[in-house]
mmCIF file with all atom_site columns, C-alpha atoms in Angstrom:
data_model
loop_
_atom_site.group_PDB
_atom_site.id
_atom_site.type_symbol
_atom_site.label_atom_id
_atom_site.label_alt_id
_atom_site.label_comp_id
_atom_site.label_asym_id
_atom_site.label_entity_id
_atom_site.label_seq_id
_atom_site.pdbx_PDB_ins_code
_atom_site.Cartn_x
_atom_site.Cartn_y
_atom_site.Cartn_z
_atom_site.occupancy
_atom_site.B_iso_or_equiv
_atom_site.pdbx_formal_charge
_atom_site.auth_seq_id
_atom_site.auth_comp_id
_atom_site.auth_asym_id
_atom_site.auth_atom_id
_atom_site.pdbx_PDB_model_num
ATOM 1  C CA . ASP H 1 1  ? -219.676 119.159 135.122 1.00 75.00 ? 1  ASP H CA 1
ATOM 2  C CA . GLY H 1 2  ? -222.009 117.791 137.852 1.00 90.00 ? 2  GLY H CA 1
ATOM 3  C CA . VAL H 1 3  ? -221.620 114.210 136.691 1.00 93.00 ? 3  VAL H CA 1
ATOM 4  C CA . ALA H 1 4  ? -218.209 114.570 136.806 1.00 93.00 ? 4  ALA H CA 1
ATOM 5  C CA . ILE H 1 5  ? -218.446 115.965 140.418 1.00 92.00 ? 5  ILE H CA 1
ATOM 6  C CA . GLU H 1 6  ? -220.600 112.838 141.109 1.00 93.00 ? 6  GLU H CA 1
ATOM 7  C CA . ILE H 1 7  ? -218.055 110.673 139.803 1.00 90.00 ? 7  ILE H CA 1
ATOM 8  C CA . ALA H 1 8  ? -215.183 111.880 141.930 1.00 91.00 ? 8  ALA H CA 1
ATOM 9  C CA . GLU H 1 9  ? -217.244 112.075 145.081 1.00 92.00 ? 9  GLU H CA 1
ATOM 10 C CA . ALA H 1 10 ? -218.049 108.434 144.409 1.00 89.00 ? 10 ALA H CA 1
ATOM 11 C CA . VAL H 1 11 ? -214.501 107.472 144.144 1.00 89.00 ? 11 VAL H CA 1
ATOM 12 C CA . VAL H 1 12 ? -213.007 109.627 147.097 1.00 89.00 ? 12 VAL H CA 1
ATOM 13 C CA . GLY H 1 13 ? -216.113 107.723 149.070 1.00 84.00 ? 13 GLY H CA 1
ATOM 14 C CA . ALA H 1 14 ? -214.945 104.461 147.916 1.00 84.00 ? 14 ALA H CA 1
ATOM 15 C CA . LEU H 1 15 ? -211.498 104.961 148.812 1.00 84.00 ? 15 LEU H CA 1
ATOM 16 C CA . LYS H 1 16 ? -212.195 106.342 152.396 1.00 83.00 ? 16 LYS H CA 1
ATOM 17 C CA . GLY H 1 17 ? -214.439 103.013 152.746 1.00 76.00 ? 17 GLY H CA 1
ATOM 18 C CA . GLU H 1 18 ? -211.401 100.913 151.926 1.00 75.00 ? 18 GLU H CA 1
ATOM 19 C CA . LEU H 1 19 ? -208.973 102.887 154.223 1.00 74.00 ? 19 LEU H CA 1
ATOM 20 C CA . ALA H 1 20 ? -211.780 102.684 156.779 1.00 71.00 ? 20 ALA H CA 1
ATOM 21 C CA . ALA H 1 21 ? -212.104 98.767  156.380 1.00 70.00 ? 21 ALA H CA 1
ATOM 22 C CA . THR H 1 22 ? -208.502 98.335  156.351 1.00 71.00 ? 22 THR H CA 1
ATOM 23 C CA . ALA H 1 23 ? -208.019 100.070 159.827 1.00 69.00 ? 23 ALA H CA 1
ATOM 24 C CA . VAL H 1 24 ? -210.961 97.957  161.325 1.00 71.00 ? 24 VAL H CA 1
ATOM 25 C CA . ASN H 1 25 ? -209.887 94.782  160.004 1.00 68.00 ? 25 ASN H CA 1
ATOM 26 C CA . ALA H 1 26 ? -206.092 95.696  161.494 1.00 64.00 ? 26 ALA H CA 1
ATOM 27 C CA . PRO H 1 27 ? -205.041 93.966  164.761 1.00 67.00 ? 27 PRO H CA 1
ATOM 28 C CA . MET H 1 28 ? -205.497 96.404  167.348 1.00 65.00 ? 28 MET H CA 1
ATOM 29 C CA . VAL H 1 29 ? -203.614 94.523  170.084 1.00 69.00 ? 29 VAL H CA 1
ATOM 30 C CA . PRO H 1 30 ? -200.502 96.381  171.120 1.00 68.00 ? 30 PRO H CA 1
ATOM 31 C CA . ALA H 1 31 ? -197.477 94.627  170.705 1.00 67.00 ? 31 ALA H CA 1
ATOM 32 C CA . GLU H 1 32 ? -195.047 93.975  173.884 1.00 71.00 ? 32 GLU H CA 1
#
């Protein structure tokens, strides 16, 4: 059970990391 939890947390962390990286790489300049 502990291993499954660690794997699930690793997957969630990876997904959050990808989302954060995508948000940072996205242009933050307001379109005018």
